[in-house]
Coordinates of C-alpha atoms in Angstrom, one line a residue:
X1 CA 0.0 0.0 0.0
X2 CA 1.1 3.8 -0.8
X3 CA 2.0 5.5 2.0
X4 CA -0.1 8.3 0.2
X5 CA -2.9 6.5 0.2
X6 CA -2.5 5.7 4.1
X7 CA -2.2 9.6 4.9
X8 CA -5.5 10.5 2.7
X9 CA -8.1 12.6 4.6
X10 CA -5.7 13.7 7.1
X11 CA -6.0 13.6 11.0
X12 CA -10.0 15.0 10.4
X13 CA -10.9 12.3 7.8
X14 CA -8.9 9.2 9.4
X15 CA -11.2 9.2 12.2
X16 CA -14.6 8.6 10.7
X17 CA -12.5 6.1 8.0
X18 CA -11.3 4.1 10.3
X19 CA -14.6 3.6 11.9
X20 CA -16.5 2.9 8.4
X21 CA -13.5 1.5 6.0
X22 CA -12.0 -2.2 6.9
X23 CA -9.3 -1.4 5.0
X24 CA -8.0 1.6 6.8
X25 CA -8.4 -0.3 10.1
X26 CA -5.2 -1.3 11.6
X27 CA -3.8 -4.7 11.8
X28 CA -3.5 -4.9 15.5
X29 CA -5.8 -3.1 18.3
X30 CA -9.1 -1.3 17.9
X31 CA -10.0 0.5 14.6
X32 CA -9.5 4.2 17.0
X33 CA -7.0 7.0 17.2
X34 CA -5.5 8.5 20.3
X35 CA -7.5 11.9 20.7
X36 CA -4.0 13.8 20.4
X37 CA -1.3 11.9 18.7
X38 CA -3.5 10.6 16.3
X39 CA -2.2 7.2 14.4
X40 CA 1.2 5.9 13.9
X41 CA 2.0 4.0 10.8
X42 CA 5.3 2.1 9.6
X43 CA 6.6 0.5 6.4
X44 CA 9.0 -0.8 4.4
X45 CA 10.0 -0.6 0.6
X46 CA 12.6 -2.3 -1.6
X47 CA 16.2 -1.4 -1.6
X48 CA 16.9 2.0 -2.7
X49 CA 20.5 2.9 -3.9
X50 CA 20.7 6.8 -4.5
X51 CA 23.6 9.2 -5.0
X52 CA 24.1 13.0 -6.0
X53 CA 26.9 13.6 -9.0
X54 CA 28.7 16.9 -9.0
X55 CA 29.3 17.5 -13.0
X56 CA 31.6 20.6 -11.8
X57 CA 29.5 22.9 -14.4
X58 CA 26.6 25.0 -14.4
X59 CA 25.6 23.8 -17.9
X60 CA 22.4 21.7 -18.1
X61 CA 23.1 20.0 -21.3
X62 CA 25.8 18.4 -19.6
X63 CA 23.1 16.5 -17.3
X64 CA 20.7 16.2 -20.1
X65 CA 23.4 14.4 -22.2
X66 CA 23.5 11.2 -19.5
X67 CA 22.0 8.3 -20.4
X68 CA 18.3 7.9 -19.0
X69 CA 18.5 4.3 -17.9
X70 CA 20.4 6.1 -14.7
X71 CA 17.1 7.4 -13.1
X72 CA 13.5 7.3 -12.8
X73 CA 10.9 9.7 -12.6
X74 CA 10.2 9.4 -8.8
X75 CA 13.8 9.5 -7.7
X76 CA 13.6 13.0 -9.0
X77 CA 15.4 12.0 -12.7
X78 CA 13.0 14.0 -15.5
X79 CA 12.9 11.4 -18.4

């Protein structure tokens, strides 16, 4: 599930969702937030390798001269 997804409707909107949604519910304890804190949520994804290359120019054709196959478009990599 998409993190995104888990976060839609906000602190306001998760309340009455969890109550009427089985799918927002969570997997352990009672389908309720804490009045304050509200709800906690943890995940895990696949291995991500990322890096930053200086190309030591202020010229963008440089970057837009790389080969494509080095990023995607949600790593921040334009295509």
């Amino acid at each position: 599930m998409n993190l995104e997804n888990v976060r839609r409707g906000q602190f306001e909107g998760m309340k009455e969702e969890l109550k009427k949604n089985h799918e927002r519910q969570p997997d352990v304890g009672e389908p309720k937030m804490h009045p304050t804190a509200g709800v906690t949520v943890v995940g895990a994804r696949k291995f991500l390798v990322a890096y930053n290359v200086n190309l030591n120019t202020p010229d963008i054709s440089v970057a837009n001269k790389m080969p494509r196959p080095y990023g995607f478009p949600a790593a921040g990599c334009v295509m």
